[in-house]
Amino acid sequence: MRRGIRNLAVGLAAVFLLAGGGTRVGAEKVVSPADPFTLADQCPPGFGLVEGGVCRLASLYDLYASKDDHGGLRVKLPDARQGFTPQQIDLGRHLFFDPILSGGGDMSCSSCHDPDKGLSDGRATAMGHGGKPLSRRSPTLWNVGFLKSLFWDGRADSLEKQAEGPLLSPQEMNGDRAGIEAALNANRHYRRMFAQAFGDVGPIAFAQVATALTAFQSTLISLNSRYDRYAHGDQDAMTPMEIKGMNVFRGFVARCSQCHTPPLFTTGELAVVGAPPTPGQPLDLGAGAVSDDPTLRGAFKVPTLRNITVSGPPYFHAGQFTSLSDAARFYNDRRGHALPPGEHQTIHWHVHMQKAELGEADVAAIVAFLGALEDETAKPQRPRLLPSKAAP
């Protein structure tokens, strides 16, 4: 084994030990307390407890200096939301799975962001309040803590606003601030848990709910795929087919990496690609519906491709494609080919194909490469018992 790979293996081992959570590199894996409502005092996988009693992400990408916008293998991650205590994170985990936050007490955040379905829900479009379908898919929450633009139309600029949106939407969880606060304050378990997380500062406030959900979502990190091991120097981590797919993915013809930029495999920005409308539904204008900028007509946030093999099918903002191959073929056609007659959109310049230039072998290689982005080692565990279901 070459010296560089040997040194890398040592570094990887340190990170894997840290992935167990705890106060230092090599700390033991977090053990749930006997009392299910005593919040964890150690950090989730991949995070270490640092000065101030807060959790901080540790990753080999921290060792690199290149910016994340050039598409290379060894690049620095963008800044992420951090600085939450283990207790705030664990409280957010309980809230994430608890239907107490919904107006009807029948939906939780995990209803649309199921850890067993890639933190999405496997539907073409999400299911909202009263079992009514919504107009867009549930986006995955993997690595959402790195993003500065949230929702498919980019209308939120913080995880707090992103958390509040579904909670207070009549079409989604149908809650309201006063009702959520009343339900939580009436629950003795939650009163004690909020005191553990925020101190004894009085009645539970809605802002604390948003903070706790933000703390939890910021720890949904996926950076330990076979691709990542390859990027860090393990040349045997990916198959020849996957390596070929990576090269096509990054190549000048496909240009996938211009928008799905490593290491997050998204720029987190809005892009107009001329996505086809959902059959039988009005054309979704995306960010164009919440902005006066005409160039954002039909713009949607570029989704991450990490765990795309788990969070789908289907794919795109309304599940327009049922396979990754079909999604790849969409970009292998002329610009705007899927738009209704008379619809004009300012297609992103990276979507440059005027005719088919990728062969089926190239498409197959790209799909194979996307499988190498799968990593759910930090998949969150459902609480053993929800406070809203426990004895009062």
Coordinates of C-alpha atoms in Angstrom, one line a residue, residues 29-377:
K29 CA -21.2 5.4 20.3
V30 CA -24.0 7.3 21.9
V31 CA -26.2 5.0 24.1
S32 CA -29.8 6.1 24.6
P33 CA -30.6 6.8 28.2
A34 CA -32.9 4.5 30.1
D35 CA -35.4 7.4 30.4
P36 CA -36.5 8.0 26.8
F37 CA -37.2 11.6 27.6
T38 CA -33.7 12.4 29.0
L39 CA -32.0 14.0 26.0
A40 CA -28.7 12.9 24.7
D41 CA -25.6 14.6 26.1
Q42 CA -23.3 13.5 23.2
C43 CA -23.3 14.6 19.6
P44 CA -24.7 12.6 16.7
P45 CA -22.5 10.6 14.2
G46 CA -19.9 12.7 12.5
F47 CA -20.0 15.5 15.1
G48 CA -17.7 16.2 18.0
L49 CA -18.4 18.2 21.2
V50 CA -16.3 21.3 21.2
E51 CA -15.8 24.3 23.5
G52 CA -19.1 25.8 24.6
G53 CA -20.8 22.4 24.7
V54 CA -21.9 22.5 21.1
C55 CA -21.5 20.0 18.3
R56 CA -19.3 20.6 15.3
L57 CA -19.0 18.5 12.1
A58 CA -15.7 16.7 11.4
S59 CA -15.0 15.7 7.8
L60 CA -11.9 15.0 5.6
Y61 CA -13.2 17.8 3.3
D62 CA -12.1 20.2 6.0
L63 CA -8.5 19.4 5.0
Y64 CA -9.0 20.9 1.5
A65 CA -8.6 24.5 0.4
S66 CA -10.1 24.5 -3.1
K67 CA -13.5 26.2 -3.4
D68 CA -16.6 24.0 -3.9
D69 CA -17.6 25.7 -7.2
H70 CA -15.0 24.2 -9.5
G71 CA -16.2 20.6 -9.6
G72 CA -13.0 19.0 -8.3
L73 CA -12.8 15.9 -6.1
R74 CA -11.0 17.4 -3.1
V75 CA -12.8 20.7 -2.3
K76 CA -13.8 22.4 0.8
L77 CA -17.4 22.2 2.0
P78 CA -19.4 25.4 2.2
D79 CA -20.3 26.7 5.6
A80 CA -23.0 24.7 7.4
R81 CA -25.4 25.6 10.2
Q82 CA -23.7 24.4 13.4
G83 CA -23.3 25.3 17.0
F84 CA -26.2 23.5 18.6
T85 CA -26.0 21.4 21.8
P86 CA -26.6 17.7 21.9
Q87 CA -29.8 18.3 23.8
Q88 CA -31.2 20.7 21.3
I89 CA -30.4 18.3 18.5
D90 CA -32.1 15.4 20.3
L91 CA -35.1 17.5 21.1
G92 CA -35.4 18.3 17.5
R93 CA -35.3 14.6 16.6
H94 CA -38.2 13.9 18.9
L95 CA -40.2 16.8 17.5
F96 CA -39.4 15.7 13.9
F97 CA -41.1 12.4 14.4
D98 CA -44.0 13.6 16.6
P99 CA -47.4 14.4 15.1
I100 CA -48.1 16.7 18.0
L101 CA -46.9 19.6 15.8
S102 CA -49.7 19.1 13.3
G103 CA -53.1 20.7 13.5
G104 CA -54.9 17.3 13.4
G105 CA -52.3 15.4 15.4
D106 CA -51.9 13.0 12.5
M107 CA -48.8 14.2 10.6
S108 CA -45.2 14.7 11.6
C109 CA -42.2 16.1 9.7
S110 CA -41.2 12.5 9.0
S111 CA -44.5 11.8 7.2
C112 CA -43.0 13.6 4.2
H113 CA -39.3 13.1 5.1
D114 CA -39.1 9.4 6.0
P115 CA -35.5 8.2 6.9
D116 CA -36.4 4.9 5.3
K117 CA -37.2 6.7 2.0
G118 CA -34.1 8.8 1.7
L119 CA -35.7 11.5 3.9
S120 CA -38.3 12.0 1.2
D121 CA -41.6 10.0 0.9
G122 CA -41.4 8.1 -2.4
R123 CA -44.4 9.9 -3.9
A124 CA -44.6 11.9 -7.1
T125 CA -46.0 14.7 -5.0
A126 CA -46.3 15.0 -1.2
M127 CA -49.4 14.2 0.8
G128 CA -50.7 17.1 2.8
H129 CA -53.4 17.8 5.4
G130 CA -56.5 15.6 5.1
G131 CA -54.7 13.2 2.7
K132 CA -54.8 15.7 -0.1
P133 CA -52.0 15.6 -2.6
L134 CA -49.7 18.6 -2.9
S135 CA -48.2 20.0 -6.1
R136 CA -44.6 19.2 -5.5
R137 CA -42.4 16.3 -4.2
S138 CA -41.0 16.2 -0.7
P139 CA -37.3 17.2 -1.2
T140 CA -34.7 15.1 0.6
L141 CA -33.2 16.6 3.8
W142 CA -29.8 15.1 3.4
N143 CA -27.1 17.8 3.8
V144 CA -29.8 20.5 4.1
G145 CA -27.8 22.3 6.7
F146 CA -25.4 23.5 4.0
L147 CA -28.1 25.2 1.9
K148 CA -28.9 28.9 1.9
S149 CA -32.0 28.5 -0.2
L150 CA -34.8 26.2 0.8
F151 CA -37.9 24.8 -0.8
W152 CA -38.2 24.0 -4.5
D153 CA -38.8 27.7 -5.2
G154 CA -36.1 29.0 -2.9
R155 CA -38.5 31.1 -0.9
A156 CA -36.8 30.4 2.5
D157 CA -33.3 31.5 3.4
S158 CA -32.9 29.7 6.7
L159 CA -33.6 26.3 8.2
E160 CA -35.9 28.0 10.7
K161 CA -38.1 29.4 8.0
Q162 CA -38.0 26.1 6.2
A163 CA -39.2 24.3 9.4
E164 CA -42.0 26.9 10.0
G165 CA -43.4 26.6 6.5
P166 CA -45.0 23.1 6.6
L167 CA -46.0 23.5 10.2
L168 CA -48.1 26.6 9.6
S169 CA -49.3 25.8 6.1
P170 CA -53.1 24.9 5.9
Q171 CA -52.3 22.6 3.0
E172 CA -49.5 20.7 4.8
M173 CA -49.4 20.2 8.6
N174 CA -52.2 22.7 9.3
G175 CA -50.8 23.9 12.5
D176 CA -50.6 27.4 14.1
R177 CA -48.2 28.9 16.6
A178 CA -50.6 29.2 19.5
G179 CA -51.9 25.7 19.0
I180 CA -48.4 24.1 18.9
E181 CA -47.3 26.0 21.9
A182 CA -50.4 25.0 23.9
A183 CA -50.0 21.3 22.9
L184 CA -46.4 21.2 23.9
N185 CA -46.9 23.2 27.2
A186 CA -49.7 20.8 28.2
N187 CA -47.3 17.8 27.9
R188 CA -45.1 17.3 31.0
H189 CA -42.5 15.4 29.1
Y190 CA -42.0 18.1 26.6
R191 CA -41.9 20.8 29.3
R192 CA -39.0 18.9 30.9
M193 CA -37.2 18.2 27.6
F194 CA -37.4 21.9 26.5
A195 CA -35.9 22.8 29.9
Q196 CA -33.1 20.4 29.3
A197 CA -32.4 21.9 25.8
F198 CA -32.9 25.6 26.5
G199 CA -32.9 26.0 30.2
D200 CA -35.8 26.9 32.5
V201 CA -36.8 30.0 30.7
G202 CA -40.6 29.8 31.0
P203 CA -43.3 28.4 28.8
I204 CA -42.3 26.7 25.5
A205 CA -42.3 29.1 22.6
F206 CA -42.7 28.4 18.9
A207 CA -39.3 29.9 18.2
Q208 CA -37.7 27.2 20.3
V209 CA -39.5 24.6 18.2
A210 CA -38.0 26.0 15.0
T211 CA -34.6 26.1 16.6
A212 CA -34.8 22.5 17.7
L213 CA -35.9 21.3 14.3
T214 CA -33.1 23.3 12.7
A215 CA -30.6 21.8 15.1
F216 CA -31.7 18.3 14.2
Q217 CA -31.8 18.9 10.5
S218 CA -28.4 20.4 10.5
T219 CA -27.0 17.0 11.5
L220 CA -28.5 15.0 8.6
I221 CA -25.1 14.6 6.9
S222 CA -24.2 12.3 4.1
L223 CA -20.5 12.5 3.2
N224 CA -19.3 8.9 3.5
S225 CA -20.3 7.3 0.2
R226 CA -18.1 5.2 -2.0
Y227 CA -17.6 8.3 -4.1
D228 CA -16.2 10.2 -1.0
R229 CA -13.8 7.4 -0.3
Y230 CA -12.6 7.6 -3.9
A231 CA -12.3 11.3 -3.7
H232 CA -10.2 11.0 -0.5
G233 CA -7.8 8.6 -2.3
D234 CA -9.2 5.1 -2.2
Q235 CA -8.9 4.2 -5.9
D236 CA -10.7 0.9 -5.4
A237 CA -13.8 2.5 -3.8
M238 CA -15.7 2.8 -7.1
T239 CA -16.1 0.3 -10.0
P240 CA -14.7 1.1 -13.5
M241 CA -18.3 1.7 -14.7
E242 CA -18.9 4.2 -11.9
I243 CA -15.6 6.0 -12.6
K244 CA -16.5 6.2 -16.3
G245 CA -19.9 7.6 -15.2
M246 CA -18.2 10.2 -13.0
N247 CA -16.0 11.3 -15.9
V248 CA -19.1 11.7 -18.2
F249 CA -20.9 13.5 -15.4
R250 CA -18.0 16.0 -15.1
G251 CA -17.3 16.2 -18.8
F252 CA -17.9 19.1 -21.2
V253 CA -20.7 17.3 -23.0
A254 CA -22.9 16.4 -20.1
R255 CA -21.9 19.2 -17.8
C256 CA -23.9 17.6 -14.9
S257 CA -21.4 18.9 -12.3
Q258 CA -21.9 22.5 -13.3
C259 CA -25.2 22.5 -11.3
H260 CA -24.8 19.2 -9.3
T261 CA -21.4 20.3 -8.0
P262 CA -19.3 18.1 -5.7
P263 CA -19.0 17.5 -2.9
L264 CA -22.7 18.3 -2.1
F265 CA -23.7 17.6 -5.7
T266 CA -25.8 20.7 -5.8
T267 CA -25.0 24.4 -6.0
G268 CA -28.1 25.0 -3.9
E269 CA -29.1 27.6 -6.5
L270 CA -32.2 28.1 -8.7
A271 CA -32.1 26.9 -12.3
V272 CA -34.4 26.9 -15.2
V273 CA -34.1 23.6 -17.1
G274 CA -37.5 23.6 -18.9
A275 CA -39.0 20.9 -16.8
P276 CA -42.1 19.3 -18.2
P277 CA -45.4 20.1 -16.6
T278 CA -47.3 17.6 -14.6
P279 CA -50.1 16.0 -16.8
G280 CA -53.5 17.4 -15.9
Q281 CA -52.0 20.2 -13.8
P282 CA -51.3 23.9 -14.5
L283 CA -47.7 24.7 -15.3
D284 CA -45.7 25.2 -12.1
L285 CA -43.8 28.5 -12.4
G286 CA -41.5 27.6 -9.5
A287 CA -39.6 30.6 -8.2
G288 CA -41.4 32.7 -10.9
A289 CA -44.5 32.5 -8.8
V290 CA -42.9 34.2 -5.9
S291 CA -40.6 36.6 -7.7
D292 CA -41.0 39.5 -10.2
D293 CA -37.8 38.5 -12.0
P294 CA -38.9 37.1 -15.4
T295 CA -35.7 35.0 -15.7
L296 CA -36.9 32.9 -12.7
R297 CA -40.1 31.7 -14.5
G298 CA -39.9 28.0 -14.3
A299 CA -36.9 28.1 -11.9
F300 CA -36.5 25.4 -9.3
K301 CA -33.8 24.7 -6.7
V302 CA -31.1 22.3 -7.9
P303 CA -31.6 19.2 -5.8
T304 CA -28.7 17.2 -4.3
L305 CA -28.0 13.9 -6.0
R306 CA -26.7 12.3 -2.8
N307 CA -28.8 9.3 -1.9
I308 CA -30.8 9.9 -5.1
T309 CA -31.1 6.1 -5.5
V310 CA -32.9 6.0 -2.1
S311 CA -35.0 9.2 -2.2
G312 CA -36.4 8.3 -5.6
P313 CA -38.0 7.3 -7.9
P314 CA -39.7 9.4 -9.0
Y315 CA -37.6 12.4 -9.8
F316 CA -37.8 16.2 -10.5
H317 CA -39.9 18.6 -8.5
A318 CA -43.2 16.8 -9.3
G319 CA -42.1 13.3 -10.0
Q320 CA -42.2 13.8 -13.8
F321 CA -39.6 11.0 -14.4
T322 CA -39.8 7.5 -13.0
S323 CA -36.2 6.5 -13.6
L324 CA -32.8 8.1 -13.4
S325 CA -32.2 7.0 -17.0
D326 CA -35.2 9.0 -18.2
A327 CA -34.1 12.0 -16.1
A328 CA -30.7 11.9 -17.7
R329 CA -32.2 11.5 -21.2
F330 CA -34.2 14.6 -20.6
Y331 CA -31.0 16.7 -20.7
N332 CA -29.9 14.9 -23.8
D333 CA -32.4 16.7 -26.0
R334 CA -32.9 20.2 -27.3
R335 CA -33.4 23.1 -24.9
G336 CA -37.1 23.6 -23.9
H337 CA -38.3 20.5 -25.7
A338 CA -40.7 19.6 -22.9
L339 CA -42.4 23.0 -22.4
P340 CA -45.9 23.5 -23.6
P341 CA -46.4 25.4 -26.9
G342 CA -46.0 29.2 -26.5
E343 CA -44.3 28.9 -23.1
H344 CA -41.0 30.9 -22.9
Q345 CA -38.5 30.3 -20.2
T346 CA -34.9 31.5 -19.9
I347 CA -33.2 28.1 -19.9
H348 CA -30.0 27.9 -17.9
W349 CA -27.0 28.1 -20.2
H350 CA -25.6 24.8 -18.9
V351 CA -28.6 23.0 -20.3
H352 CA -26.9 23.3 -23.7
M353 CA -27.9 20.2 -25.7
Q354 CA -29.5 20.9 -29.1
K355 CA -29.4 17.3 -30.1
A356 CA -28.6 13.9 -28.6
E357 CA -24.9 13.8 -27.8
L358 CA -24.7 11.2 -25.1
G359 CA -25.1 7.6 -26.1
E360 CA -27.1 5.0 -24.1
A361 CA -23.8 3.7 -22.7
D362 CA -23.0 7.2 -21.3
V363 CA -26.5 7.4 -19.7
A364 CA -26.0 4.0 -18.1
A365 CA -22.6 5.0 -16.8
I366 CA -24.0 8.2 -15.2
V367 CA -26.7 6.2 -13.5
A368 CA -24.1 3.8 -12.2
F369 CA -22.1 6.7 -10.8
L370 CA -25.1 8.1 -9.0
G371 CA -25.4 4.8 -7.1
A372 CA -21.9 5.5 -5.7
L373 CA -23.3 8.6 -4.0
E374 CA -25.4 6.5 -1.6
D375 CA -24.6 6.9 2.1
E376 CA -27.0 6.6 5.0
T377 CA -24.6 5.9 7.8

